[in-house]
Coordinates of C-alpha atoms and ligand atoms in Angstrom, one line a residue:
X1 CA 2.4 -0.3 41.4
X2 CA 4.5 -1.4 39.1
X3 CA 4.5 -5.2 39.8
X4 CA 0.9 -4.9 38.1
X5 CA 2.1 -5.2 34.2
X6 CA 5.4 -7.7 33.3
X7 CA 5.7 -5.3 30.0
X8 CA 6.3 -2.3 31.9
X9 CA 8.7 -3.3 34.0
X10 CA 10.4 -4.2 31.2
X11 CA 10.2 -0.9 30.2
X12 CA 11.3 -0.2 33.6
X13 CA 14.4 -2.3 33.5
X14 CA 15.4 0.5 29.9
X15 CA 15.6 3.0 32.5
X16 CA 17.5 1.2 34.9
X17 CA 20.0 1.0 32.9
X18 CA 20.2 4.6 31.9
X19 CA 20.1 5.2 35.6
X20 CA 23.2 2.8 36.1
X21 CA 24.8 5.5 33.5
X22 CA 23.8 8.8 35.2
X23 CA 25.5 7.2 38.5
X24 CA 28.8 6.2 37.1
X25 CA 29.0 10.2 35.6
X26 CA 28.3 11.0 39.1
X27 CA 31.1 8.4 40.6
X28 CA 34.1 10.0 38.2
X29 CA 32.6 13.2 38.5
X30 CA 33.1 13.2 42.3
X31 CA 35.3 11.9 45.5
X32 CA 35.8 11.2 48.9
X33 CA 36.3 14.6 49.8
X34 CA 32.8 15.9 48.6
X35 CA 30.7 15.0 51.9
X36 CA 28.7 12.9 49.2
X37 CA 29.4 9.2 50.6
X38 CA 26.3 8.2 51.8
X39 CA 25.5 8.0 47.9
X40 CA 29.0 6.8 46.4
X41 CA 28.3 3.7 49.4
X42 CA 25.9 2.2 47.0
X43 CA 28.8 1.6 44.3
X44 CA 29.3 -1.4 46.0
X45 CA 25.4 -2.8 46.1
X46 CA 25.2 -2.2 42.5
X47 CA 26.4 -5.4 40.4
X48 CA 26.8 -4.3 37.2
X49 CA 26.2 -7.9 35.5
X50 CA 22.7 -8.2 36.9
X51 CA 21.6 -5.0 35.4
X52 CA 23.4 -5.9 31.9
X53 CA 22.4 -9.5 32.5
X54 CA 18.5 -8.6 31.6
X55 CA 17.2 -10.0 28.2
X56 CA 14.3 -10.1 26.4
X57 CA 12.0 -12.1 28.3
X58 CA 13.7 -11.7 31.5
X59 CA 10.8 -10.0 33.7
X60 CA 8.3 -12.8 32.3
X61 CA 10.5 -15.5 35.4
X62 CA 8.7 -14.3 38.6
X63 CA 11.8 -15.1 40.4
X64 CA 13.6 -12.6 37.8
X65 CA 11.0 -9.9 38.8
X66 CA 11.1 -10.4 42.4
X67 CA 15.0 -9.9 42.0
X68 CA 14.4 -6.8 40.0
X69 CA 11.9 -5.3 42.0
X70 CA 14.2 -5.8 45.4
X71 CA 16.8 -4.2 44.0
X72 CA 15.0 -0.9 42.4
X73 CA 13.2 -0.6 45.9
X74 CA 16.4 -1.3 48.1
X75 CA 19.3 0.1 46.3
X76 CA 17.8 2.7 43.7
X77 CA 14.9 3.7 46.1
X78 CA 18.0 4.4 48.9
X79 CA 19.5 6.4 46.8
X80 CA 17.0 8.3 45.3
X81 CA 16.1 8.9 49.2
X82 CA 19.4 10.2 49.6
X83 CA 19.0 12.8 47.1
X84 CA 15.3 14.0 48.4
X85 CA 16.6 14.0 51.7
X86 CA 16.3 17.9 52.0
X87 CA 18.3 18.4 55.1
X88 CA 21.1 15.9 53.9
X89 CA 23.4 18.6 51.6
X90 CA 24.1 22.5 53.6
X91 CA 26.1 22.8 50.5
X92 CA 24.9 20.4 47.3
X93 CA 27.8 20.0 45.0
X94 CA 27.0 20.3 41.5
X95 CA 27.5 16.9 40.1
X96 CA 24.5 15.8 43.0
X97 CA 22.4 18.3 41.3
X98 CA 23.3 17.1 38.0
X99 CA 22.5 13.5 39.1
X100 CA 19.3 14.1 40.8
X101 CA 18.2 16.4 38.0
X102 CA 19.2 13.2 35.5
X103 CA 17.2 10.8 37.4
X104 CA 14.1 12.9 37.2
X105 CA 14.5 13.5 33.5
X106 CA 14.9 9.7 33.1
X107 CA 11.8 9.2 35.2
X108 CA 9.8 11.5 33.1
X109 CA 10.8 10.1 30.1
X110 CA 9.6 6.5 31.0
X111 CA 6.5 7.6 32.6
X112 CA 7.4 8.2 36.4
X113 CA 8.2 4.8 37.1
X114 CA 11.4 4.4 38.8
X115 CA 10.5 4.8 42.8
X116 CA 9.3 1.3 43.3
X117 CA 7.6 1.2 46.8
X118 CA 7.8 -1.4 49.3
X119 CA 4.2 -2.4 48.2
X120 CA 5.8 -3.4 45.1
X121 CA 8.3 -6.0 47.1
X122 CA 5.2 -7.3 48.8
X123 CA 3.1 -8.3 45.8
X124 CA 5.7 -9.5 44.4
X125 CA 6.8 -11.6 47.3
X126 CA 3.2 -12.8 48.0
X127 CA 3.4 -13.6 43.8
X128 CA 5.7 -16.0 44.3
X129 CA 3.7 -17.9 47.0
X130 CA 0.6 -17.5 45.4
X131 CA 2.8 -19.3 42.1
X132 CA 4.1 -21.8 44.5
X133 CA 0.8 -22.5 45.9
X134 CA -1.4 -22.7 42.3
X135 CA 0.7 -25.0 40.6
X136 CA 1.9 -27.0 43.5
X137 CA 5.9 -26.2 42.8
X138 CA 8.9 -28.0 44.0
X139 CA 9.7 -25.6 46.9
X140 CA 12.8 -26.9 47.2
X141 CA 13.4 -26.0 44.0
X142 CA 12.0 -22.8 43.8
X143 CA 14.0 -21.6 46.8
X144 CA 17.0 -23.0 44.5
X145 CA 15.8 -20.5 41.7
X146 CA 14.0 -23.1 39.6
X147 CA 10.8 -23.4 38.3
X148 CA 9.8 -26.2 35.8
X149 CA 12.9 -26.2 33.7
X150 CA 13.6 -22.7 33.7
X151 CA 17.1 -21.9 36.6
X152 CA 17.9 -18.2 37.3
X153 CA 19.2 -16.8 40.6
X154 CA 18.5 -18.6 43.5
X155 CA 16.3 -16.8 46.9
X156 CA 18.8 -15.4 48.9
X157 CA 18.1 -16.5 53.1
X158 CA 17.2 -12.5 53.3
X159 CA 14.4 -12.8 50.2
X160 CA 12.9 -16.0 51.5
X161 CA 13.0 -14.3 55.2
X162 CA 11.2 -11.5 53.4
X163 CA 8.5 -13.8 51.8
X164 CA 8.1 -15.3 54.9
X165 CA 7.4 -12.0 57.0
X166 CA 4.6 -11.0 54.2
X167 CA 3.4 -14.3 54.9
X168 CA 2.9 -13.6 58.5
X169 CA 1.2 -10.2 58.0
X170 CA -1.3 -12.3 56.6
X171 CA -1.3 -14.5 59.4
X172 CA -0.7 -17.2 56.7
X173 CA 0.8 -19.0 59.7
X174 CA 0.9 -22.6 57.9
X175 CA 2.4 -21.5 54.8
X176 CA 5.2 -19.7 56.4
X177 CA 6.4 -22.9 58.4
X178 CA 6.3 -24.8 55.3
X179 CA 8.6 -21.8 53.7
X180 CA 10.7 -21.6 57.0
X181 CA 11.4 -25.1 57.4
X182 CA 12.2 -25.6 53.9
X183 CA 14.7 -23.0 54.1
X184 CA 16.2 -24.6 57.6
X185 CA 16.5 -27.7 55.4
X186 CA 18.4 -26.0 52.5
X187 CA 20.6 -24.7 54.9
X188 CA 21.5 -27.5 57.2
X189 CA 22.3 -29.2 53.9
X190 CA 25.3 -26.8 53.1
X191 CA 26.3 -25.2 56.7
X192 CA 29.2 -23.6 55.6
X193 CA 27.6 -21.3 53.0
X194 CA 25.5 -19.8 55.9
X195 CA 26.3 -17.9 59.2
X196 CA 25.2 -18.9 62.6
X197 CA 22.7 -15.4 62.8
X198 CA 21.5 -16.5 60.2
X199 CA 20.7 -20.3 61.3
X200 CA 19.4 -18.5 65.0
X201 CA 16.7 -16.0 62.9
X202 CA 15.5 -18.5 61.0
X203 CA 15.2 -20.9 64.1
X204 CA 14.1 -18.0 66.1
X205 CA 11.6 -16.6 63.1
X206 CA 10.0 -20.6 63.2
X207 CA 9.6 -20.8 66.7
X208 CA 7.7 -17.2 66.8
X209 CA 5.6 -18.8 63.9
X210 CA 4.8 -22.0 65.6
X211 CA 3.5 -20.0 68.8
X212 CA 1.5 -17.7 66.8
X213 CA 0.1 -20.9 65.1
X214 CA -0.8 -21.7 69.1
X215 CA 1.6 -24.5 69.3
X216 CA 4.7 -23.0 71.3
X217 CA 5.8 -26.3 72.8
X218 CA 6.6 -27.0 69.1
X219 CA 8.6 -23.7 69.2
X220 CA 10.3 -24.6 72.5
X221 CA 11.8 -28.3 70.6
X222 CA 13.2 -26.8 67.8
X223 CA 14.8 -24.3 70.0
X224 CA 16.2 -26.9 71.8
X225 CA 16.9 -28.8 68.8
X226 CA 18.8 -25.7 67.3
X227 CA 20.7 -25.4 70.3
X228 CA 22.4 -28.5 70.2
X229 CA 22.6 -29.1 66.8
X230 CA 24.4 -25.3 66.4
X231 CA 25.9 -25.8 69.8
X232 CA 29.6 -25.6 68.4
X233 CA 28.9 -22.8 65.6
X234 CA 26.6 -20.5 67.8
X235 CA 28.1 -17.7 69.4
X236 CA 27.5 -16.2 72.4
X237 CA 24.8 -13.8 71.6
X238 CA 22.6 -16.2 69.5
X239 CA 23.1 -18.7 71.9
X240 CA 21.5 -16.0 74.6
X241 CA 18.5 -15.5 72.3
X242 CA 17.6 -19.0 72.0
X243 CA 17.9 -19.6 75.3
X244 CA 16.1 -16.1 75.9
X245 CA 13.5 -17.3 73.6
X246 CA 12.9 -20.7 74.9
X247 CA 12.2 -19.5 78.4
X248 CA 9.7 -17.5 76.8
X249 CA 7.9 -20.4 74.8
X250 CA 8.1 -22.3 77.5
X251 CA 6.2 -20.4 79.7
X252 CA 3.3 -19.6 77.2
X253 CA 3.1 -23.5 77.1
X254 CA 3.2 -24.0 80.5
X255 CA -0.4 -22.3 80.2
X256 CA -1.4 -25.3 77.5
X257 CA -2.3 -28.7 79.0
X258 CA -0.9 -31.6 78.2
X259 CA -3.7 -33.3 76.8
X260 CA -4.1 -30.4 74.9
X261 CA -0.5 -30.6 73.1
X262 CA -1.9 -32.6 70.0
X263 CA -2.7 -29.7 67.9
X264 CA -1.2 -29.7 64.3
X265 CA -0.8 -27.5 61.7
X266 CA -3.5 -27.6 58.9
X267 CA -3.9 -25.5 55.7
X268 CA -5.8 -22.1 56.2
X269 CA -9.5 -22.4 55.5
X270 CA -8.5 -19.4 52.9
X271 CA -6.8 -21.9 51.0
X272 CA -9.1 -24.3 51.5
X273 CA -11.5 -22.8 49.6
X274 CA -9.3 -22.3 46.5
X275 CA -8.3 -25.9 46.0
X276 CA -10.9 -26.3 43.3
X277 CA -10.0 -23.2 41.5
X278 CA -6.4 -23.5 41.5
X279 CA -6.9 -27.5 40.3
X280 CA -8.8 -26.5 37.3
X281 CA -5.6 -23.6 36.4
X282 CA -3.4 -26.8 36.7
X283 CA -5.9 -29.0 34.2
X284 CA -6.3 -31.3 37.1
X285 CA -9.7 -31.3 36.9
X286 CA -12.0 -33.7 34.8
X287 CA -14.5 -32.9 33.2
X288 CA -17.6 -35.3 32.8
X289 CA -17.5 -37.5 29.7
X290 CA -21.2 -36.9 29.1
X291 CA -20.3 -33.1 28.6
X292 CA -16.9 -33.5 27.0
X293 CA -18.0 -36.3 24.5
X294 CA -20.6 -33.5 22.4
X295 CA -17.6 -31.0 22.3
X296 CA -16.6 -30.7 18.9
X297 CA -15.1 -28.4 16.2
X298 CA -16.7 -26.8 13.5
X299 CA -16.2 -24.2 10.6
X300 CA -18.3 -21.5 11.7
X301 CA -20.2 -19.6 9.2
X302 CA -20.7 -16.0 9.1
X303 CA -22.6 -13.6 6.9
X304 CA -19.8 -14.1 4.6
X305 CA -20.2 -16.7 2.3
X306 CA -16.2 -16.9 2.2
X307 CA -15.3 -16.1 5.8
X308 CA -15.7 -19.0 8.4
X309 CA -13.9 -19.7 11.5
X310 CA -12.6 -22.5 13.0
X311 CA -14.5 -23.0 16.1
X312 CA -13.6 -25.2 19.5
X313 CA -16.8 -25.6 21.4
X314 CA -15.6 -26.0 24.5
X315 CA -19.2 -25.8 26.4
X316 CA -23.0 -26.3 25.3
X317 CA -24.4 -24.7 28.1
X318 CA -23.4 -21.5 28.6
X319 CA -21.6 -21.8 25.2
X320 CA -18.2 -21.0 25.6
X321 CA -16.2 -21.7 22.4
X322 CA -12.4 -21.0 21.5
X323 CA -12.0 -19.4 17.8
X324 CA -8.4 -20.1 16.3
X325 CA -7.0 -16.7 14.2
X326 CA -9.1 -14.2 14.5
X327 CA -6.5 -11.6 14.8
X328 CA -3.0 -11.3 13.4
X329 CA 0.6 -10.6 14.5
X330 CA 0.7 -7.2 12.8
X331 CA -2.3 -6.4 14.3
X332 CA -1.2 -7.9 18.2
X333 CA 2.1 -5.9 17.3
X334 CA 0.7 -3.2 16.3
X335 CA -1.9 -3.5 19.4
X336 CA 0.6 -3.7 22.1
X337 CA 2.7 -1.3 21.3
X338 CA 0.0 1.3 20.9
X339 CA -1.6 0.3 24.1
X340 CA 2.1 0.0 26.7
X341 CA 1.9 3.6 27.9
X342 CA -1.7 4.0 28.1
X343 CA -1.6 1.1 30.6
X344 CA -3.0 1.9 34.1
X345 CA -4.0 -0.5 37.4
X346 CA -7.2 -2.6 36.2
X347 CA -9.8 -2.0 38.4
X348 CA -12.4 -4.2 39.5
X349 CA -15.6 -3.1 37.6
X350 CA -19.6 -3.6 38.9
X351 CA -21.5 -1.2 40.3
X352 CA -20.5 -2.0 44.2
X353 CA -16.8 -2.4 44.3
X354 CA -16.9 -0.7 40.8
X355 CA -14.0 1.7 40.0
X356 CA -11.7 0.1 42.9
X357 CA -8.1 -1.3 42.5
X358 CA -8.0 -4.8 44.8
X359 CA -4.6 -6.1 44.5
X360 CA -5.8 -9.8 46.0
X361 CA -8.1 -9.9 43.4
X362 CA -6.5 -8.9 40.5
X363 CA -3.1 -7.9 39.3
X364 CA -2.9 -6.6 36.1
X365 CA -3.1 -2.9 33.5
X366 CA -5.5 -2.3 31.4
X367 CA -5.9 1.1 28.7
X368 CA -9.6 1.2 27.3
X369 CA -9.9 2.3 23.5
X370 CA -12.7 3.7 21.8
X371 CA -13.2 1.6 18.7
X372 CA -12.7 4.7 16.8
X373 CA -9.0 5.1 18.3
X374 CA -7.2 3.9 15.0
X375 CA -8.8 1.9 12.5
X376 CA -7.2 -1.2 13.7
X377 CA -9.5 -1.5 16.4
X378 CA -12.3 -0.5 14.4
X379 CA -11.5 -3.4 11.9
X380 CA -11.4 -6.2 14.9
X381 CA -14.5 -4.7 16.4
X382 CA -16.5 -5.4 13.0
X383 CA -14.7 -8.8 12.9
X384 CA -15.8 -9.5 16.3
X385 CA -19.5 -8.7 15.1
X386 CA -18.8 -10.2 11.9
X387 CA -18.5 -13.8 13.7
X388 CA -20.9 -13.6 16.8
X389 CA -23.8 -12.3 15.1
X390 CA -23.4 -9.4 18.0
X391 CA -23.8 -5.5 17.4
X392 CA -20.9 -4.1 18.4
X393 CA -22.5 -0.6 17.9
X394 CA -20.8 2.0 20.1
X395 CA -22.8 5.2 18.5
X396 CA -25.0 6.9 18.7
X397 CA -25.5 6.5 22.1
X398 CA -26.5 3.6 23.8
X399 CA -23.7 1.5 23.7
X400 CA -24.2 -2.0 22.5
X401 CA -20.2 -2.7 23.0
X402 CA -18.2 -1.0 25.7
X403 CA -15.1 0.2 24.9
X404 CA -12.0 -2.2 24.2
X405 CA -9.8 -3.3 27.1
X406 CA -6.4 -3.7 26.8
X407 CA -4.6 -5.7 29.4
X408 CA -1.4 -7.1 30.2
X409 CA -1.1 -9.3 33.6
X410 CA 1.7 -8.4 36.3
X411 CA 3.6 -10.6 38.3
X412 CA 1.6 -13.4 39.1
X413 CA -1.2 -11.7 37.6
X414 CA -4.3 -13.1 38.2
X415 CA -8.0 -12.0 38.0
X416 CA -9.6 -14.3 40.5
X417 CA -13.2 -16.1 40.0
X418 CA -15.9 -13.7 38.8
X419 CA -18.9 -12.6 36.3
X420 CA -18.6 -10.0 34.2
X421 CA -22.3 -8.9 34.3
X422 CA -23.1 -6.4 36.8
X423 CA -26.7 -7.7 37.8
X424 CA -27.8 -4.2 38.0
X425 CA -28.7 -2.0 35.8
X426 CA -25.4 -0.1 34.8
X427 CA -26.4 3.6 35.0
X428 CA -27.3 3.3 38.8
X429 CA -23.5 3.4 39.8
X430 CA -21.7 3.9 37.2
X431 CA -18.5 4.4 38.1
X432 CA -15.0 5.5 35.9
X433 CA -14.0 4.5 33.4
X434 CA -17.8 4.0 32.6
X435 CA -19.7 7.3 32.0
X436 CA -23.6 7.3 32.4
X437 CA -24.1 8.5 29.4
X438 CA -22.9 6.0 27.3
X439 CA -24.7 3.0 29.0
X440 CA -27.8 4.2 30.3
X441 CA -30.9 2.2 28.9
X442 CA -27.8 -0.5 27.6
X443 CA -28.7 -3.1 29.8
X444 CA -25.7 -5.8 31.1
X445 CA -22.9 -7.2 30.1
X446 CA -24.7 -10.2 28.2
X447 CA -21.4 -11.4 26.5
X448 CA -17.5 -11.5 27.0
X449 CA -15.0 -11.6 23.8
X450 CA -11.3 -12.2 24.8
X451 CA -8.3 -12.0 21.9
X452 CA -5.0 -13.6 22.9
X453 CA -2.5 -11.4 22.1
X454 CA 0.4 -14.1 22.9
X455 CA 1.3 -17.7 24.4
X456 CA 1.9 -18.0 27.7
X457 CA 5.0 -20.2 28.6
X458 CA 3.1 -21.6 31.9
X459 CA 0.1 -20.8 33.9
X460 CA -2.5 -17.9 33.3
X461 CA -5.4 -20.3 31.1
X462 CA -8.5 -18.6 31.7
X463 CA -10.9 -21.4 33.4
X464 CA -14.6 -21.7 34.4
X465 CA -15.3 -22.5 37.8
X466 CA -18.6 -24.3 37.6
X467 CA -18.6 -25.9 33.9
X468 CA -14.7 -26.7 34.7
X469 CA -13.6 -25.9 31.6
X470 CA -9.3 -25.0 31.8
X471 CA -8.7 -22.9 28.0
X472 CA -5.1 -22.4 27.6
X473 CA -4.2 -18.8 25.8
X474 CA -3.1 -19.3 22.3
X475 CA -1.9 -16.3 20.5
X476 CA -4.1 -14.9 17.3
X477 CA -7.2 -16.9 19.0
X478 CA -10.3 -15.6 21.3
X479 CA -12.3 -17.1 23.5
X480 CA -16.1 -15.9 23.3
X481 CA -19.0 -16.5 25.6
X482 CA -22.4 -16.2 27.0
X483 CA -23.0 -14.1 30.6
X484 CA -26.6 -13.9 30.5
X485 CA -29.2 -16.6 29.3
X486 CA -31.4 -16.1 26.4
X487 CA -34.3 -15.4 28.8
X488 CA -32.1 -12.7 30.4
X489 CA -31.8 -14.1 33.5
X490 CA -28.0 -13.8 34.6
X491 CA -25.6 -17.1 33.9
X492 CA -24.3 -17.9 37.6
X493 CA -22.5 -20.5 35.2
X494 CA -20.4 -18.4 33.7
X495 CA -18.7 -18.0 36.8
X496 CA -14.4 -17.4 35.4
X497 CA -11.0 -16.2 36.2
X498 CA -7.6 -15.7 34.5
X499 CA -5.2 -17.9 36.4
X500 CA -1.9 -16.7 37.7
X501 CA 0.9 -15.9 35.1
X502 CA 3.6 -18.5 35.7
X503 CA 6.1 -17.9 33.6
X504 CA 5.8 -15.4 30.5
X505 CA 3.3 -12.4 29.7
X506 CA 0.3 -12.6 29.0
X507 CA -1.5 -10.1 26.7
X508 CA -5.3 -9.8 26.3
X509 CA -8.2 -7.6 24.7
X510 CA -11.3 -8.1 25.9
X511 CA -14.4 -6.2 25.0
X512 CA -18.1 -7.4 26.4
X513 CA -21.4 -6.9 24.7
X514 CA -25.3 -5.8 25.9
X515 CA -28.3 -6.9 26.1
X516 CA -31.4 -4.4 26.4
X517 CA -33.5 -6.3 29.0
X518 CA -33.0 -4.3 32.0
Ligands
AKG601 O1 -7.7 -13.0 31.5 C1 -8.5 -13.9 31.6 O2 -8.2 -15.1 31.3 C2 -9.8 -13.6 32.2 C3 -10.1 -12.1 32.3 C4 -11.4 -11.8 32.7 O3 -12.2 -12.6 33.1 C5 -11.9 -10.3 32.6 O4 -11.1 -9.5 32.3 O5 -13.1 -10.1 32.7
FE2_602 FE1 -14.2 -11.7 33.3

């Protein structure tokens, strides 16, 4: 999926535009009279500003990329469904065939990107909730097309209807009323910019979520409510469903005793659980003074009398520490530009779930390099040894480092709370992209290095679930730290995650380093 990597679908949004092209040749080069309208149609879907209107840094606003992604799924996927459609075109008129033929050559040149599936609309949909829900956004606001102080378009009722039915899927019943009643509220507050279906499926769409939330006499009021409230600009038929609908609520209440009508709506115990996490990707959380009070900064020394590194300790125990340019912007450049194509979906690695993509658990792309690759990483690779005293040996075989990853995060890319050691001995399971070979009798993951490759505008610090430790990605650093203890026992308290991406896009390499006890 593409929603997986913000730099792709930049790349992504290049061929759109080429693809806007192709479809104008094919507009002048046909008319009316070629039996080809169910494709021509779209000329009216297709605003031409909104494709011209994306700048650098545009897919890095998940409202932006939620837009984006709708409209490459909706209008560009319908067309391109058009043109597949086998039994659509007895007779296919040569400028079809010259569009569908352009289309394909586009999507080969940009690395068969362009069908964006309704998977796609999904995670990005649930992106912008899980966004919402991290960093405790103005919903209002959000709804509006805000968030912090950057405005673009606002939701459209269709887009935050959308949201909402992902939302149900999920059964995320509490969470959708919260959505649906802030969109009600929107609404009601400029009636005229709305039409009276739309008021009766959002009313309708609340009460449905209220029952399924067991609370249908709630649905039944605001039926009832909506039915007065609307009664001048309903019509007919939506007045029928209401009323349709209340019967209906009201008879699964009539099942409910009274006494039993105080039920109210409380947070999902999914959510629940997360409130610690998602307080420490805010900063919200503080950390104890005893801890924080022997964190200091030094000038690290390495085996070079004339190389030190400024050093952040941001934790004693593991020791975590933050170390301020260790890499450069010809290097990131160089890095990023080399790695964009060679992106694929990260997986989630160990040797159970090993090998598996798990889109609720992380959203991002990752390409692994050899350190041979190019010289560049060669050169951080000894730097990185250089200043953690670690062998970053990767021949001959066994591996002390495994290869380096790559990664850029998606849309409202996140890698929930983890370790990166396995906990069992590698070569039991390995699975792709980690070959036997190269790790039997290596032992675990005993260490984690992380370069920044850039700032991130909002969100996506890296934080430590147990020492509560929130590092915010600067560019040209790395963070570094300890998995495993010095007796080789595993470090539960190493326990991380990469927060969500809230605005901008956020580039990593991270490359881990073994021990030899198991
Ligand atoms: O991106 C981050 O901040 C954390 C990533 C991470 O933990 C990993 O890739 O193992
Ligand atoms: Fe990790």
């Amino acid at each position: 999926t593409i929603i997986t990597s913000i730099s792709k679908m930049e790349s992504l949004a290049l061929s759109e535009k080429e693809m806007l092209s192709v479809f104008q040749t094919f507009m002048r080069e046909t008319d009316d009279n070629d039996g080809v309208d169910a494709i021509r149609r779209y000329q009216d879907d297709i605003k031409q500003d909104d494709i011209y209107s994306i700048t650098d840094g545009f897919m890095e606003n998940p409202i932006n990329a939620f837009h984006f992604v709708k409209r490459m799924h909706t209008i560009w996927g319908g067309i391109i469904s058009e043109l597949d459609c086998d039994n659509c075109f007895l007779h296919p008129p040569k400028p079809l065939l010259d569009f569908q033929r352009r289309l394909q050559e586009i999507d080969k040149r940009h690395g068969n990107m362009i069908h964006v599936s309704s998977a796609d609309l999904s995670f990005a949909a649930l992106a912008i909730v899980r966004l919402w829900q991290t960093y405790k956004l103005n919903l209002s606001q959000l709804i509006q097309g805000k968030i912090l102080d950057e405005q673009t378009e606002p939701l459209t009722v269709d887009e935050v209807m959308y949201i909402c039915r992902q939302l149900d899927d999920d059964n995320y019943y509490y969470k959708e009323i919260i959505w649906l009643q802030e969109l009600q509220r929107e609404m009601r507050l400029s009636p005229q910019s709305y039409t009276d279906t739309q008021f009766t499926r959002v009313a309708r769409q609340l009460a449905s979520t209220y029952a399924k939330a067991e609370m249908p006499w709630q649905s039944v009021k605001l039926l009832e409510k909506e039915l007065s409230v609307g009664n001048d600009s309903l019509s007919e038929v939506n007045k029928k469903k209401i009323e349709r609908d209340i019967t209906y609520f009201k008879q699964k209440s009539g099942d409910i005793p009274m006494g039993e009508r105080n039920k109210t709506l409380s947070p999902d115990e999914r959510d629940v659980n997360k409130a610690s996490y998602e307080a420490l990707c805010r900063g919200d959380l503080k950390r104890n003074v005893k801890v924080t009070s022997r964190l200091v900064c030094i000038y690290r020394p390495t085996k070079l009398p004339w190389y030190r590194v400024k050093e952040e300790i941001l934790n004693h125990k593991p020791r975590v520490s933050m170390m301020y340019n260790v890499i450069t912007d010809a290097e990131i450049d160089f890095i990023k530009e080399f790695a964009l194509s060679k992106l694929k979906e990260s997986t989630v690695a160990g040797n159970v779930v090993g090998g598996t993509t798990n889109y609720k658990y992380r959203i991002s792309q990752t390409a692994w390099f050899l350190q041979t690759v190019h010289s560049n990483f060669l050169k951080i690779a000894k730097r990185i040894e250089l200043i953690t005293g670690l062998s970053t040996k990767q021949f001959p075989l066994p591996y002390d480092a495994e290869d380096l990853q790559v990664l850029n995060y998606g849309v409202g890319g996140m890698y929930e709370p983890h370790e990166d050691y396995f906990g069992t001995p590698i070569d039991v399971a390995p699975n792709p992209p980690f070959h036997s070979a190269e790790f039997i009798n290596s032992g675990d993951r005993e260490a984690t290095w992380m370069f920044y490759l850039s700032d991130v505008k909002a969100g996506g610090a890296t934080v430590f679930t147990d020492i509560k430790a929130t590092v915010s990605p600067v560019k040209n650093s790395a963070v570094f730290w300890y998995d495993i203890k010095r007796n080789g026992n595993l470090d539960d308290r190493s326990t991380h995650a990469g927060c969500p991406v809230l605005l901008g896009s956020k580039w990593g390499i991270y490359n881990y380093y073994y021990n030899k006890f198991l």
